[in-house]
Amino acid sequence: QTISNITELDRASNLLVKRLREWYELYFPELSEKIQSHDTFVEVISAKSKKELAKEFSVNNLMGADLDKADVDEMLLLAKQVKALYEVRKQHEIYLEKIMKKYCPNILELAGTTVGAKLLELGKSLKHLAMLPASTIQLLGAEKALFRHLKTGSRSPKYGVVFQHQLIQQAPKKIRGKAARMLADKLSLCARLDYFKGEFKAPEYKKQLEEKLL
């Protein structure tokens, strides 16, 4: 339920922050170009005035409209709500990390909180995840693409949610499929170790992957 809610929070906050950026661009269009990170954007407009931000980011010729305080307050009200969603997400991650540290420390160490929790969600349970072959773990989250491949003969997917893992992101594009397969192999071992209460070997697996992929 927690990881599902994180996914919903991501969708909602991304939608709302895009609206906030478009809205705020009427007032201070230059700032949106200066700050790419959504959470940083929300943070700075909530904390500082247009005049302070213009000075901080060295914007001399302001192109935006000179809006009334009541108009700006409505934008800042939305910013406050988006910021609150980000805070809820952070609290969910802290909660998830505590739960995973207790029940599946190997998966947590190798996959990280978000990717590990998504694998558990898609795998339905730790027990079921531990029974799945590595090739299935590699494609968890890519079911639609796999079904399309089987139905139409389109390209077979190389990875599902494991693509979000830092090791896959940092690996050269041409070996990402291989990297996903190697990571899934280790995650499969981690799931079995966690379910059957085995050793804590994830740091060793992580080191092996880093040596081979980075």
PDB file of N, CA and C in Angstrom, residues 97-186:
ATOM      1  N   GLU A  97      11.776   2.037   4.424  1.00  0.00           N
ATOM      2  CA  GLU A  97      13.145   1.614   4.719  1.00  0.00           C
ATOM      3  C   GLU A  97      13.205   0.836   6.033  1.00  0.00           C
ATOM      4  N   LYS A  98      12.463   1.295   7.037  1.00  0.00           N
ATOM      5  CA  LYS A  98      12.433   0.598   8.330  1.00  0.00           C
ATOM      6  C   LYS A  98      11.847  -0.804   8.184  1.00  0.00           C
ATOM      7  N   ILE A  99      10.747  -0.899   7.450  1.00  0.00           N
ATOM      8  CA  ILE A  99      10.099  -2.197   7.241  1.00  0.00           C
ATOM      9  C   ILE A  99      11.010  -3.153   6.474  1.00  0.00           C
ATOM     10  N   MET A 100      11.633  -2.630   5.408  1.00  0.00           N
ATOM     11  CA  MET A 100      12.482  -3.475   4.567  1.00  0.00           C
ATOM     12  C   MET A 100      13.762  -3.884   5.283  1.00  0.00           C
ATOM     13  N   LYS A 101      14.272  -3.011   6.130  1.00  0.00           N
ATOM     14  CA  LYS A 101      15.483  -3.346   6.883  1.00  0.00           C
ATOM     15  C   LYS A 101      15.216  -4.539   7.799  1.00  0.00           C
ATOM     16  N   LYS A 102      13.991  -4.627   8.280  1.00  0.00           N
ATOM     17  CA  LYS A 102      13.613  -5.724   9.183  1.00  0.00           C
ATOM     18  C   LYS A 102      13.363  -7.027   8.438  1.00  0.00           C
ATOM     19  N   TYR A 103      12.646  -6.947   7.322  1.00  0.00           N
ATOM     20  CA  TYR A 103      12.192  -8.164   6.643  1.00  0.00           C
ATOM     21  C   TYR A 103      12.995  -8.556   5.397  1.00  0.00           C
ATOM     22  N   CYS A 104      13.570  -7.590   4.716  1.00  0.00           N
ATOM     23  CA  CYS A 104      14.323  -7.935   3.489  1.00  0.00           C
ATOM     24  C   CYS A 104      15.540  -7.014   3.338  1.00  0.00           C
ATOM     25  N   PRO A 105      16.506  -7.136   4.242  1.00  0.00           N
ATOM     26  CA  PRO A 105      17.685  -6.270   4.233  1.00  0.00           C
ATOM     27  C   PRO A 105      18.554  -6.406   2.981  1.00  0.00           C
ATOM     28  N   ASN A 106      18.610  -7.604   2.413  1.00  0.00           N
ATOM     29  CA  ASN A 106      19.424  -7.803   1.214  1.00  0.00           C
ATOM     30  C   ASN A 106      18.836  -7.052   0.014  1.00  0.00           C
ATOM     31  N   ILE A 107      17.515  -7.151  -0.155  1.00  0.00           N
ATOM     32  CA  ILE A 107      16.859  -6.437  -1.254  1.00  0.00           C
ATOM     33  C   ILE A 107      17.016  -4.934  -1.065  1.00  0.00           C
ATOM     34  N   LEU A 108      16.841  -4.472   0.172  1.00  0.00           N
ATOM     35  CA  LEU A 108      16.987  -3.044   0.462  1.00  0.00           C
ATOM     36  C   LEU A 108      18.386  -2.549   0.113  1.00  0.00           C
ATOM     37  N   GLU A 109      19.392  -3.301   0.510  1.00  0.00           N
ATOM     38  CA  GLU A 109      20.776  -2.887   0.274  1.00  0.00           C
ATOM     39  C   GLU A 109      21.118  -2.846  -1.206  1.00  0.00           C
ATOM     40  N   LEU A 110      20.675  -3.839  -1.954  1.00  0.00           N
ATOM     41  CA  LEU A 110      21.040  -3.909  -3.369  1.00  0.00           C
ATOM     42  C   LEU A 110      20.132  -3.068  -4.261  1.00  0.00           C
ATOM     43  N   ALA A 111      18.837  -3.091  -3.999  1.00  0.00           N
ATOM     44  CA  ALA A 111      17.895  -2.412  -4.896  1.00  0.00           C
ATOM     45  C   ALA A 111      17.587  -0.982  -4.472  1.00  0.00           C
ATOM     46  N   GLY A 112      17.741  -0.679  -3.172  1.00  0.00           N
ATOM     47  CA  GLY A 112      17.308   0.621  -2.676  1.00  0.00           C
ATOM     48  C   GLY A 112      15.844   0.559  -2.267  1.00  0.00           C
ATOM     49  N   THR A 113      15.382   1.587  -1.583  1.00  0.00           N
ATOM     50  CA  THR A 113      14.029   1.562  -1.024  1.00  0.00           C
ATOM     51  C   THR A 113      12.951   1.500  -2.100  1.00  0.00           C
ATOM     52  N   THR A 114      12.985   2.447  -3.044  1.00  0.00           N
ATOM     53  CA  THR A 114      11.890   2.557  -4.014  1.00  0.00           C
ATOM     54  C   THR A 114      11.843   1.382  -4.985  1.00  0.00           C
ATOM     55  N   VAL A 115      12.978   1.058  -5.610  1.00  0.00           N
ATOM     56  CA  VAL A 115      13.006  -0.053  -6.569  1.00  0.00           C
ATOM     57  C   VAL A 115      12.700  -1.377  -5.866  1.00  0.00           C
ATOM     58  N   GLY A 116      13.291  -1.572  -4.679  1.00  0.00           N
ATOM     59  CA  GLY A 116      13.045  -2.801  -3.927  1.00  0.00           C
ATOM     60  C   GLY A 116      11.583  -2.974  -3.567  1.00  0.00           C
ATOM     61  N   ALA A 117      10.957  -1.897  -3.108  1.00  0.00           N
ATOM     62  CA  ALA A 117       9.543  -1.963  -2.733  1.00  0.00           C
ATOM     63  C   ALA A 117       8.652  -2.210  -3.951  1.00  0.00           C
ATOM     64  N   LYS A 118       9.005  -1.614  -5.086  1.00  0.00           N
ATOM     65  CA  LYS A 118       8.220  -1.842  -6.306  1.00  0.00           C
ATOM     66  C   LYS A 118       8.319  -3.297  -6.759  1.00  0.00           C
ATOM     67  N   LEU A 119       9.500  -3.877  -6.610  1.00  0.00           N
ATOM     68  CA  LEU A 119       9.661  -5.295  -6.960  1.00  0.00           C
ATOM     69  C   LEU A 119       8.806  -6.170  -6.056  1.00  0.00           C
ATOM     70  N   LEU A 120       8.770  -5.835  -4.767  1.00  0.00           N
ATOM     71  CA  LEU A 120       7.938  -6.596  -3.829  1.00  0.00           C
ATOM     72  C   LEU A 120       6.454  -6.443  -4.156  1.00  0.00           C
ATOM     73  N   GLU A 121       6.075  -5.227  -4.547  1.00  0.00           N
ATOM     74  CA  GLU A 121       4.677  -4.993  -4.921  1.00  0.00           C
ATOM     75  C   GLU A 121       4.302  -5.800  -6.158  1.00  0.00           C
ATOM     76  N   LEU A 122       5.161  -5.727  -7.186  1.00  0.00           N
ATOM     77  CA  LEU A 122       4.875  -6.434  -8.436  1.00  0.00           C
ATOM     78  C   LEU A 122       4.982  -7.945  -8.272  1.00  0.00           C
ATOM     79  N   GLY A 123       5.874  -8.360  -7.366  1.00  0.00           N
ATOM     80  CA  GLY A 123       6.031  -9.791  -7.101  1.00  0.00           C
ATOM     81  C   GLY A 123       4.972 -10.355  -6.171  1.00  0.00           C
ATOM     82  N   LYS A 124       4.093  -9.467  -5.647  1.00  0.00           N
ATOM     83  CA  LYS A 124       2.954  -9.823  -4.780  1.00  0.00           C
ATOM     84  C   LYS A 124       3.345 -10.118  -3.335  1.00  0.00           C
ATOM     85  N   SER A 125       4.548 -10.636  -3.110  1.00  0.00           N
ATOM     86  CA  SER A 125       5.014 -10.892  -1.741  1.00  0.00           C
ATOM     87  C   SER A 125       6.489 -11.274  -1.798  1.00  0.00           C
ATOM     88  N   LEU A 126       7.144 -11.230  -0.644  1.00  0.00           N
ATOM     89  CA  LEU A 126       8.553 -11.635  -0.590  1.00  0.00           C
ATOM     90  C   LEU A 126       8.693 -13.112  -0.946  1.00  0.00           C
ATOM     91  N   LYS A 127       7.755 -13.910  -0.466  1.00  0.00           N
ATOM     92  CA  LYS A 127       7.796 -15.349  -0.764  1.00  0.00           C
ATOM     93  C   LYS A 127       7.704 -15.591  -2.276  1.00  0.00           C
ATOM     94  N   HIS A 128       6.742 -14.938  -2.912  1.00  0.00           N
ATOM     95  CA  HIS A 128       6.560 -15.143  -4.345  1.00  0.00           C
ATOM     96  C   HIS A 128       7.761 -14.616  -5.125  1.00  0.00           C
ATOM     97  N   LEU A 129       8.285 -13.458  -4.692  1.00  0.00           N
ATOM     98  CA  LEU A 129       9.463 -12.887  -5.365  1.00  0.00           C
ATOM     99  C   LEU A 129      10.653 -13.842  -5.268  1.00  0.00           C
ATOM    100  N   ALA A 130      10.799 -14.481  -4.111  1.00  0.00           N
ATOM    101  CA  ALA A 130      11.915 -15.409  -3.900  1.00  0.00           C
ATOM    102  C   ALA A 130      11.802 -16.642  -4.797  1.00  0.00           C
ATOM    103  N   MET A 131      10.590 -16.982  -5.204  1.00  0.00           N
ATOM    104  CA  MET A 131      10.379 -18.160  -6.055  1.00  0.00           C
ATOM    105  C   MET A 131      10.490 -17.851  -7.544  1.00  0.00           C
ATOM    106  N   LEU A 132      10.497 -16.574  -7.899  1.00  0.00           N
ATOM    107  CA  LEU A 132      10.540 -16.211  -9.315  1.00  0.00           C
ATOM    108  C   LEU A 132      11.943 -16.372  -9.894  1.00  0.00           C
ATOM    109  N   PRO A 133      12.056 -16.793 -11.144  1.00  0.00           N
ATOM    110  CA  PRO A 133      13.377 -16.837 -11.795  1.00  0.00           C
ATOM    111  C   PRO A 133      13.881 -15.420 -12.055  1.00  0.00           C
ATOM    112  N   ALA A 134      15.187 -15.276 -12.175  1.00  0.00           N
ATOM    113  CA  ALA A 134      15.795 -13.960 -12.383  1.00  0.00           C
ATOM    114  C   ALA A 134      15.262 -13.288 -13.646  1.00  0.00           C
ATOM    115  N   SER A 135      14.980 -14.081 -14.690  1.00  0.00           N
ATOM    116  CA  SER A 135      14.491 -13.518 -15.952  1.00  0.00           C
ATOM    117  C   SER A 135      13.143 -12.836 -15.779  1.00  0.00           C
ATOM    118  N   THR A 136      12.322 -13.354 -14.863  1.00  0.00           N
ATOM    119  CA  THR A 136      11.015 -12.736 -14.593  1.00  0.00           C
ATOM    120  C   THR A 136      11.191 -11.470 -13.769  1.00  0.00           C
ATOM    121  N   ILE A 137      12.071 -11.511 -12.777  1.00  0.00           N
ATOM    122  CA  ILE A 137      12.354 -10.321 -11.954  1.00  0.00           C
ATOM    123  C   ILE A 137      12.868  -9.180 -12.835  1.00  0.00           C
ATOM    124  N   GLN A 138      13.684  -9.533 -13.820  1.00  0.00           N
ATOM    125  CA  GLN A 138      14.232  -8.533 -14.750  1.00  0.00           C
ATOM    126  C   GLN A 138      13.136  -7.767 -15.482  1.00  0.00           C
ATOM    127  N   LEU A 139      12.014  -8.434 -15.759  1.00  0.00           N
ATOM    128  CA  LEU A 139      10.941  -7.830 -16.566  1.00  0.00           C
ATOM    129  C   LEU A 139       9.733  -7.380 -15.752  1.00  0.00           C
ATOM    130  N   LEU A 140       9.783  -7.489 -14.432  1.00  0.00           N
ATOM    131  CA  LEU A 140       8.669  -7.011 -13.611  1.00  0.00           C
ATOM    132  C   LEU A 140       8.448  -5.522 -13.851  1.00  0.00           C
ATOM    133  N   GLY A 141       7.225  -5.171 -14.183  1.00  0.00           N
ATOM    134  CA  GLY A 141       6.914  -3.783 -14.502  1.00  0.00           C
ATOM    135  C   GLY A 141       6.867  -3.518 -15.991  1.00  0.00           C
ATOM    136  N   ALA A 142       7.276  -4.504 -16.799  1.00  0.00           N
ATOM    137  CA  ALA A 142       7.265  -4.336 -18.261  1.00  0.00           C
ATOM    138  C   ALA A 142       6.267  -5.298 -18.898  1.00  0.00           C
ATOM    139  N   GLU A 143       5.232  -5.627 -18.153  1.00  0.00           N
ATOM    140  CA  GLU A 143       4.265  -6.627 -18.624  1.00  0.00           C
ATOM    141  C   GLU A 143       3.555  -6.206 -19.910  1.00  0.00           C
ATOM    142  N   LYS A 144       3.204  -4.924 -20.017  1.00  0.00           N
ATOM    143  CA  LYS A 144       2.515  -4.437 -21.216  1.00  0.00           C
ATOM    144  C   LYS A 144       3.392  -4.583 -22.450  1.00  0.00           C
ATOM    145  N   ALA A 145       4.662  -4.200 -22.305  1.00  0.00           N
ATOM    146  CA  ALA A 145       5.598  -4.303 -23.428  1.00  0.00           C
ATOM    147  C   ALA A 145       5.843  -5.767 -23.795  1.00  0.00           C
ATOM    148  N   LEU A 146       5.885  -6.638 -22.794  1.00  0.00           N
ATOM    149  CA  LEU A 146       6.090  -8.065 -23.045  1.00  0.00           C
ATOM    150  C   LEU A 146       4.883  -8.662 -23.770  1.00  0.00           C
ATOM    151  N   PHE A 147       3.682  -8.273 -23.333  1.00  0.00           N
ATOM    152  CA  PHE A 147       2.459  -8.759 -23.979  1.00  0.00           C
ATOM    153  C   PHE A 147       2.394  -8.273 -25.429  1.00  0.00           C
ATOM    154  N   ARG A 148       2.794  -7.015 -25.646  1.00  0.00           N
ATOM    155  CA  ARG A 148       2.808  -6.466 -27.008  1.00  0.00           C
ATOM    156  C   ARG A 148       3.805  -7.223 -27.880  1.00  0.00           C
ATOM    157  N   HIS A 149       4.950  -7.590 -27.295  1.00  0.00           N
ATOM    158  CA  HIS A 149       5.971  -8.360 -28.018  1.00  0.00           C
ATOM    159  C   HIS A 149       5.416  -9.733 -28.426  1.00  0.00           C
ATOM    160  N   LEU A 150       4.721 -10.379 -27.491  1.00  0.00           N
ATOM    161  CA  LEU A 150       4.178 -11.707 -27.783  1.00  0.00           C
ATOM    162  C   LEU A 150       3.039 -11.649 -28.800  1.00  0.00           C
ATOM    163  N   LYS A 151       2.281 -10.556 -28.758  1.00  0.00           N
ATOM    164  CA  LYS A 151       1.106 -10.441 -29.627  1.00  0.00           C
ATOM    165  C   LYS A 151       1.454  -9.951 -31.027  1.00  0.00           C
ATOM    166  N   THR A 152       2.367  -8.979 -31.109  1.00  0.00           N
ATOM    167  CA  THR A 152       2.648  -8.336 -32.400  1.00  0.00           C
ATOM    168  C   THR A 152       4.031  -8.623 -32.962  1.00  0.00           C
ATOM    169  N   GLY A 153       4.897  -9.208 -32.139  1.00  0.00           N
ATOM    170  CA  GLY A 153       6.252  -9.462 -32.610  1.00  0.00           C
ATOM    171  C   GLY A 153       7.155  -8.248 -32.510  1.00  0.00           C
ATOM    172  N   SER A 154       6.732  -7.230 -31.764  1.00  0.00           N
ATOM    173  CA  SER A 154       7.572  -6.042 -31.566  1.00  0.00           C
ATOM    174  C   SER A 154       8.783  -6.415 -30.706  1.00  0.00           C
ATOM    175  N   ARG A 155       9.694  -5.470 -30.533  1.00  0.00           N
ATOM    176  CA  ARG A 155      10.921  -5.753 -29.786  1.00  0.00           C
ATOM    177  C   ARG A 155      10.611  -6.179 -28.359  1.00  0.00           C
ATOM    178  N   SER A 156      11.331  -7.191 -27.915  1.00  0.00           N
ATOM    179  CA  SER A 156      11.141  -7.686 -26.556  1.00  0.00           C
ATOM    180  C   SER A 156      11.754  -6.694 -25.557  1.00  0.00           C
ATOM    181  N   PRO A 157      11.045  -6.399 -24.445  1.00  0.00           N
ATOM    182  CA  PRO A 157      11.619  -5.494 -23.440  1.00  0.00           C
ATOM    183  C   PRO A 157      12.838  -6.120 -22.777  1.00  0.00           C
ATOM    184  N   LYS A 158      13.793  -5.287 -22.382  1.00  0.00           N
ATOM    185  CA  LYS A 158      15.010  -5.783 -21.734  1.00  0.00           C
ATOM    186  C   LYS A 158      14.965  -5.619 -20.225  1.00  0.00           C
ATOM    187  N   TYR A 159      14.048  -4.775 -19.743  1.00  0.00           N
ATOM    188  CA  TYR A 159      13.973  -4.547 -18.299  1.00  0.00           C
ATOM    189  C   TYR A 159      12.648  -3.890 -17.940  1.00  0.00           C
ATOM    190  N   GLY A 160      12.299  -4.030 -16.657  1.00  0.00           N
ATOM    191  CA  GLY A 160      11.105  -3.375 -16.119  1.00  0.00           C
ATOM    192  C   GLY A 160      11.535  -2.292 -15.146  1.00  0.00           C
ATOM    193  N   VAL A 161      11.072  -2.386 -13.892  1.00  0.00           N
ATOM    194  CA  VAL A 161      11.399  -1.352 -12.910  1.00  0.00           C
ATOM    195  C   VAL A 161      12.877  -1.346 -12.524  1.00  0.00           C
ATOM    196  N   VAL A 162      13.599  -2.428 -12.792  1.00  0.00           N
ATOM    197  CA  VAL A 162      15.039  -2.437 -12.471  1.00  0.00           C
ATOM    198  C   VAL A 162      15.790  -1.366 -13.264  1.00  0.00           C
ATOM    199  N   PHE A 163      15.152  -0.881 -14.352  1.00  0.00           N
ATOM    200  CA  PHE A 163      15.778   0.181 -15.153  1.00  0.00           C
ATOM    201  C   PHE A 163      16.016   1.433 -14.311  1.00  0.00           C
ATOM    202  N   GLN A 164      15.211   1.632 -13.268  1.00  0.00           N
ATOM    203  CA  GLN A 164      15.348   2.815 -12.413  1.00  0.00           C
ATOM    204  C   GLN A 164      16.537   2.720 -11.469  1.00  0.00           C
ATOM    205  N   HIS A 165      17.138   1.538 -11.384  1.00  0.00           N
ATOM    206  CA  HIS A 165      18.286   1.340 -10.487  1.00  0.00           C
ATOM    207  C   HIS A 165      19.487   2.154 -10.967  1.00  0.00           C
ATOM    208  N   GLN A 166      20.212   2.693 -10.019  1.00  0.00           N
ATOM    209  CA  GLN A 166      21.362   3.551 -10.335  1.00  0.00           C
ATOM    210  C   GLN A 166      22.403   2.843 -11.209  1.00  0.00           C
ATOM    211  N   LEU A 167      22.640   1.569 -10.960  1.00  0.00           N
ATOM    212  CA  LEU A 167      23.630   0.830 -11.743  1.00  0.00           C
ATOM    213  C   LEU A 167      23.235   0.743 -13.220  1.00  0.00           C
ATOM    214  N   ILE A 168      21.950   0.581 -13.477  1.00  0.00           N
ATOM    215  CA  ILE A 168      21.483   0.501 -14.868  1.00  0.00           C
ATOM    216  C   ILE A 168      21.572   1.882 -15.518  1.00  0.00           C
ATOM    217  N   GLN A 169      21.189   2.903 -14.773  1.00  0.00           N
ATOM    218  CA  GLN A 169      21.225   4.265 -15.291  1.00  0.00           C
ATOM    219  C   GLN A 169      22.646   4.694 -15.643  1.00  0.00           C
ATOM    220  N   GLN A 170      23.611   4.264 -14.840  1.00  0.00           N
ATOM    221  CA  GLN A 170      25.004   4.669 -15.050  1.00  0.00           C
ATOM    222  C   GLN A 170      25.732   3.803 -16.070  1.00  0.00           C
ATOM    223  N   ALA A 171      25.197   2.634 -16.349  1.00  0.00           N
ATOM    224  CA  ALA A 171      25.845   1.737 -17.314  1.00  0.00           C
ATOM    225  C   ALA A 171      25.707   2.300 -18.731  1.00  0.00           C
ATOM    226  N   PRO A 172      26.703   2.056 -19.608  1.00  0.00           N
ATOM    227  CA  PRO A 172      26.591   2.490 -21.007  1.00  0.00           C
ATOM    228  C   PRO A 172      25.339   1.900 -21.654  1.00  0.00           C
ATOM    229  N   LYS A 173      24.698   2.656 -22.536  1.00  0.00           N
ATOM    230  CA  LYS A 173      23.418   2.234 -23.126  1.00  0.00           C
ATOM    231  C   LYS A 173      23.497   0.865 -23.793  1.00  0.00           C
ATOM    232  N   LYS A 174      24.611   0.603 -24.456  1.00  0.00           N
ATOM    233  CA  LYS A 174      24.710  -0.644 -25.229  1.00  0.00           C
ATOM    234  C   LYS A 174      24.757  -1.905 -24.353  1.00  0.00           C
ATOM    235  N   ILE A 175      25.055  -1.738 -23.045  1.00  0.00           N
ATOM    236  CA  ILE A 175      25.106  -2.929 -22.182  1.00  0.00           C
ATOM    237  C   ILE A 175      24.023  -2.899 -21.096  1.00  0.00           C
ATOM    238  N   ARG A 176      23.040  -2.002 -21.231  1.00  0.00           N
ATOM    239  CA  ARG A 176      22.012  -1.911 -20.190  1.00  0.00           C
ATOM    240  C   ARG A 176      21.169  -3.180 -20.079  1.00  0.00           C
ATOM    241  N   GLY A 177      20.935  -3.841 -21.200  1.00  0.00           N
ATOM    242  CA  GLY A 177      20.206  -5.105 -21.158  1.00  0.00           C
ATOM    243  C   GLY A 177      20.976  -6.152 -20.374  1.00  0.00           C
ATOM    244  N   LYS A 178      22.277  -6.233 -20.643  1.00  0.00           N
ATOM    245  CA  LYS A 178      23.146  -7.160 -19.920  1.00  0.00           C
ATOM    246  C   LYS A 178      23.215  -6.786 -18.442  1.00  0.00           C
ATOM    247  N   ALA A 179      23.307  -5.481 -18.177  1.00  0.00           N
ATOM    248  CA  ALA A 179      23.375  -5.001 -16.792  1.00  0.00           C
ATOM    249  C   ALA A 179      22.105  -5.363 -16.032  1.00  0.00           C
ATOM    250  N   ALA A 180      20.955  -5.222 -16.683  1.00  0.00           N
ATOM    251  CA  ALA A 180      19.679  -5.564 -16.053  1.00  0.00           C
ATOM    252  C   ALA A 180      19.610  -7.049 -15.734  1.00  0.00           C
ATOM    253  N   ARG A 181      20.132  -7.862 -16.631  1.00  0.00           N
ATOM    254  CA  ARG A 181      20.136  -9.310 -16.410  1.00  0.00           C
ATOM    255  C   ARG A 181      21.029  -9.674 -15.215  1.00  0.00           C
ATOM    256  N   MET A 182      22.204  -9.047 -15.135  1.00  0.00           N
ATOM    257  CA  MET A 182      23.126  -9.304 -14.029  1.00  0.00           C
ATOM    258  C   MET A 182      22.527  -8.845 -12.702  1.00  0.00           C
ATOM    259  N   LEU A 183      21.890  -7.675 -12.721  1.00  0.00           N
ATOM    260  CA  LEU A 183      21.265  -7.156 -11.498  1.00  0.00           C
ATOM    261  C   LEU A 183      20.115  -8.059 -11.053  1.00  0.00           C
ATOM    262  N   ALA A 184      19.300  -8.505 -12.014  1.00  0.00           N
ATOM    263  CA  ALA A 184      18.173  -9.389 -11.687  1.00  0.00           C
ATOM    264  C   ALA A 184      18.659 -10.703 -11.081  1.00  0.00           C
ATOM    265  N   ASP A 185      19.784 -11.220 -11.565  1.00  0.00           N
ATOM    266  CA  ASP A 185      20.357 -12.448 -11.004  1.00  0.00           C
ATOM    267  C   ASP A 185      20.666 -12.265  -9.514  1.00  0.00           C
ATOM    268  N   LYS A 186      21.300 -11.143  -9.197  1.00  0.00           N
ATOM    269  CA  LYS A 186      21.667 -10.868  -7.802  1.00  0.00           C
ATOM    270  C   LYS A 186      20.434 -10.571  -6.946  1.00  0.00           C
TER     271      LYS A 186
END
